[in-house]
Amino acid sequence: MFWNHFQQLSDEALLDYYHSTRNIRAFRLLYARHKDSLYRYCSQMNLAAAGNVLEELWRSILERPPQLYGRLLRSWLFIHVNKLLRNVTDQSRDTVAEAPLPGSKLLSTLQNLPRIERNILLLHIECRLPLATIADIERISLKKCREHYRNAGERLETLLNGPRRQPWRTREVAV
């Protein structure tokens, strides 16, 4: 198969092709398509573990390509990365909390959100996953997922811009 034929294949077709032939070019193209968004997500969720988690993810795909059973590869990747991040978080609960990301006010503010709200916000905005998929990842109802998403957006706006300004009112003085 020529390189330009690879470019036209969907992620799922590329994964099937890699699964059947173990052609490294197909894997490289999958890696190139998803590495940036996965790294941004992992680094914003847990910067200290991002490298190890992604290395483990890509190694497992190289060695044992997943069977998607009709799912999208993009969804499978974020579900799997989320599981790996949870395992790392569960193992390191006794350690000191990590410092916020240096540089951007937005990144450091994101670090101040509770884990579930940060995860839902990042998966929906950054990774463009639907809230239904995110609810499955978090093992919560869609209604609860929407609440967390709305709360995260409001909390992020408040942390970045301060509390909303209230309209100015004069007191009525009783005479």
Short mmCIF file of C-alpha atoms in Angstrom, two decimals:
data_model
loop_
_atom_site.label_atom_id
_atom_site.label_comp_id
_atom_site.label_asym_id
_atom_site.label_seq_id
_atom_site.Cartn_x
_atom_site.Cartn_y
_atom_site.Cartn_z
CA MET A 1 0.00 0.00 0.00
CA PHE A 2 1.34 3.44 -0.90
CA TRP A 3 1.76 6.24 1.63
CA ASN A 4 -0.97 8.42 0.10
CA HIS A 5 -3.42 5.51 0.47
CA PHE A 6 -2.69 5.48 4.20
CA GLN A 7 -3.55 9.18 4.44
CA GLN A 8 -7.07 8.54 3.15
CA LEU A 9 -7.90 5.72 5.57
CA SER A 10 -9.92 6.36 8.71
CA ASP A 11 -8.34 5.66 12.09
CA GLU A 12 -10.32 2.47 12.43
CA ALA A 13 -9.30 1.21 8.97
CA LEU A 14 -5.65 2.07 9.72
CA LEU A 15 -5.82 0.17 12.99
CA ASP A 16 -7.38 -2.85 11.25
CA TYR A 17 -4.68 -2.69 8.58
CA TYR A 18 -1.96 -2.46 11.24
CA HIS A 19 -3.57 -5.31 13.17
CA SER A 20 -3.54 -7.61 10.16
CA THR A 21 -0.17 -6.64 8.61
CA ARG A 22 1.85 -5.06 11.47
CA ASN A 23 2.95 -2.42 8.95
CA ILE A 24 4.77 0.19 11.03
CA ARG A 25 3.80 2.99 8.62
CA ALA A 26 0.15 2.54 9.56
CA PHE A 27 1.04 2.77 13.25
CA ARG A 28 3.16 5.88 12.68
CA LEU A 29 0.27 7.62 10.98
CA LEU A 30 -2.10 6.74 13.84
CA TYR A 31 0.49 7.99 16.30
CA ALA A 32 0.94 11.25 14.38
CA ARG A 33 -2.82 11.85 14.27
CA HIS A 34 -3.40 11.47 18.02
CA LYS A 35 -0.16 12.14 19.90
CA ASP A 36 -0.65 15.88 20.39
CA SER A 37 -4.19 15.80 21.76
CA LEU A 38 -3.38 12.84 24.02
CA TYR A 39 -0.28 14.58 25.40
CA ARG A 40 -2.17 17.84 26.04
CA TYR A 41 -4.88 15.93 27.87
CA CYS A 42 -2.46 13.85 29.95
CA SER A 43 -0.24 16.77 30.86
CA GLN A 44 -3.20 18.81 32.03
CA MET A 45 -4.54 15.94 34.10
CA ASN A 46 -1.24 14.72 35.59
CA LEU A 47 1.96 16.28 34.23
CA ALA A 48 4.28 14.05 36.24
CA ALA A 49 2.80 10.84 34.85
CA ALA A 50 2.01 11.98 31.28
CA GLY A 51 5.15 10.56 29.67
CA ASN A 52 4.91 7.15 31.33
CA VAL A 53 1.19 6.82 30.68
CA LEU A 54 1.53 7.64 26.99
CA GLU A 55 4.53 5.35 26.60
CA GLU A 56 2.53 2.50 28.11
CA LEU A 57 -0.47 3.27 25.87
CA TRP A 58 1.50 3.31 22.61
CA ARG A 59 3.52 0.24 23.58
CA SER A 60 0.35 -1.71 24.30
CA ILE A 61 -1.10 -0.70 20.91
CA LEU A 62 2.11 -1.74 19.17
CA GLU A 63 2.18 -5.11 20.88
CA ARG A 64 -1.56 -5.86 21.04
CA PRO A 65 -3.69 -3.66 18.78
CA PRO A 66 -7.14 -3.30 20.33
CA GLN A 67 -10.32 -4.72 18.86
CA LEU A 68 -12.71 -1.77 18.63
CA TYR A 69 -15.97 -3.67 18.01
CA GLY A 70 -17.53 -0.69 16.25
CA ARG A 71 -16.18 2.00 18.57
CA LEU A 72 -14.11 4.94 17.36
CA LEU A 73 -10.37 4.69 17.95
CA ARG A 74 -10.30 8.24 19.31
CA SER A 75 -12.83 7.32 22.01
CA TRP A 76 -10.96 4.10 22.81
CA LEU A 77 -7.69 6.01 23.19
CA PHE A 78 -9.10 8.52 25.67
CA ILE A 79 -10.96 5.83 27.62
CA HIS A 80 -7.75 3.79 27.90
CA VAL A 81 -5.60 6.82 28.82
CA ASN A 82 -8.13 7.79 31.47
CA LYS A 83 -7.90 4.30 33.01
CA LEU A 84 -4.10 4.49 33.02
CA LEU A 85 -4.17 7.94 34.62
CA ARG A 86 -6.56 6.72 37.31
CA ASN A 87 -4.24 3.81 38.11
CA VAL A 88 -1.32 6.22 38.46
CA THR A 89 -3.41 8.57 40.62
CA ASP A 90 -4.58 5.70 42.85
CA GLN A 91 -0.98 4.53 43.33
CA SER A 92 0.34 8.01 44.16
CA ARG A 93 -2.37 9.22 46.54
CA ASP A 94 0.11 9.26 49.40
CA THR A 95 2.52 11.56 47.61
CA VAL A 96 2.47 15.34 47.67
CA ALA A 97 0.05 16.99 45.25
CA GLU A 98 1.71 18.13 42.05
CA ALA A 99 2.39 21.79 41.44
CA PRO A 100 0.28 23.65 38.90
CA LEU A 101 1.64 23.96 35.39
CA PRO A 102 3.91 26.99 35.01
CA GLY A 103 3.22 29.71 32.47
CA SER A 104 -0.37 30.17 31.50
CA LYS A 105 -2.98 31.44 33.93
CA LEU A 106 -5.53 29.18 32.23
CA LEU A 107 -3.41 26.06 32.78
CA SER A 108 -2.76 26.83 36.42
CA THR A 109 -6.45 27.61 36.91
CA LEU A 110 -7.40 24.31 35.30
CA GLN A 111 -5.19 22.57 37.85
CA ASN A 112 -7.30 24.13 40.63
CA LEU A 113 -10.49 22.45 39.43
CA PRO A 114 -11.54 19.18 41.08
CA ARG A 115 -10.32 16.15 39.13
CA ILE A 116 -13.71 15.07 37.81
CA GLU A 117 -14.65 18.56 36.62
CA ARG A 118 -11.23 19.08 35.03
CA ASN A 119 -11.45 15.70 33.32
CA ILE A 120 -14.93 16.33 31.92
CA LEU A 121 -14.03 19.83 30.75
CA LEU A 122 -10.82 18.70 29.05
CA LEU A 123 -12.36 15.64 27.42
CA HIS A 124 -15.25 17.67 26.01
CA ILE A 125 -13.44 20.85 24.95
CA GLU A 126 -9.90 19.72 24.22
CA CYS A 127 -10.56 16.19 23.03
CA ARG A 128 -13.96 16.84 21.46
CA LEU A 129 -15.59 13.78 23.00
CA PRO A 130 -19.37 13.84 23.46
CA LEU A 131 -20.69 14.14 27.01
CA ALA A 132 -22.30 10.70 26.72
CA THR A 133 -18.90 9.09 26.12
CA ILE A 134 -17.40 11.10 28.98
CA ALA A 135 -20.20 9.94 31.28
CA ASP A 136 -19.26 6.36 30.40
CA ILE A 137 -15.60 7.07 31.09
CA GLU A 138 -16.41 8.59 34.48
CA ARG A 139 -19.08 5.96 35.21
CA ILE A 140 -21.70 8.59 36.03
CA SER A 141 -25.08 9.45 34.54
CA LEU A 142 -25.32 11.84 31.62
CA LYS A 143 -27.29 14.28 33.79
CA LYS A 144 -24.54 14.32 36.43
CA CYS A 145 -21.91 14.70 33.69
CA ARG A 146 -23.72 17.76 32.32
CA GLU A 147 -23.89 19.24 35.83
CA HIS A 148 -20.15 18.74 36.34
CA TYR A 149 -19.45 20.26 32.92
CA ARG A 150 -21.57 23.33 33.65
CA ASN A 151 -20.07 23.71 37.15
CA ALA A 152 -16.54 23.39 35.77
CA GLY A 153 -17.19 26.08 33.17
CA GLU A 154 -18.66 28.43 35.76
CA ARG A 155 -15.89 27.75 38.25
CA LEU A 156 -13.21 28.24 35.59
CA GLU A 157 -14.75 31.55 34.53
CA THR A 158 -14.95 32.70 38.15
CA LEU A 159 -11.34 31.70 38.86
CA LEU A 160 -10.10 33.45 35.72
CA ASN A 161 -12.24 36.59 35.76
CA GLY A 162 -13.43 36.92 39.33
CA PRO A 163 -17.05 36.86 40.45
CA ARG A 164 -19.70 38.17 38.10
CA ARG A 165 -20.51 41.80 38.52
CA GLN A 166 -23.87 42.48 40.02
CA PRO A 167 -26.03 45.30 38.72
CA TRP A 168 -25.76 48.43 40.77
CA ARG A 169 -28.84 49.17 42.85
CA THR A 170 -29.65 51.96 45.19
CA ARG A 171 -31.35 51.31 48.42
CA GLU A 172 -34.71 52.77 48.87
CA VAL A 173 -34.67 54.86 51.97
CA ALA A 174 -37.87 54.82 53.98
CA VAL A 175 -38.92 58.33 54.91
#
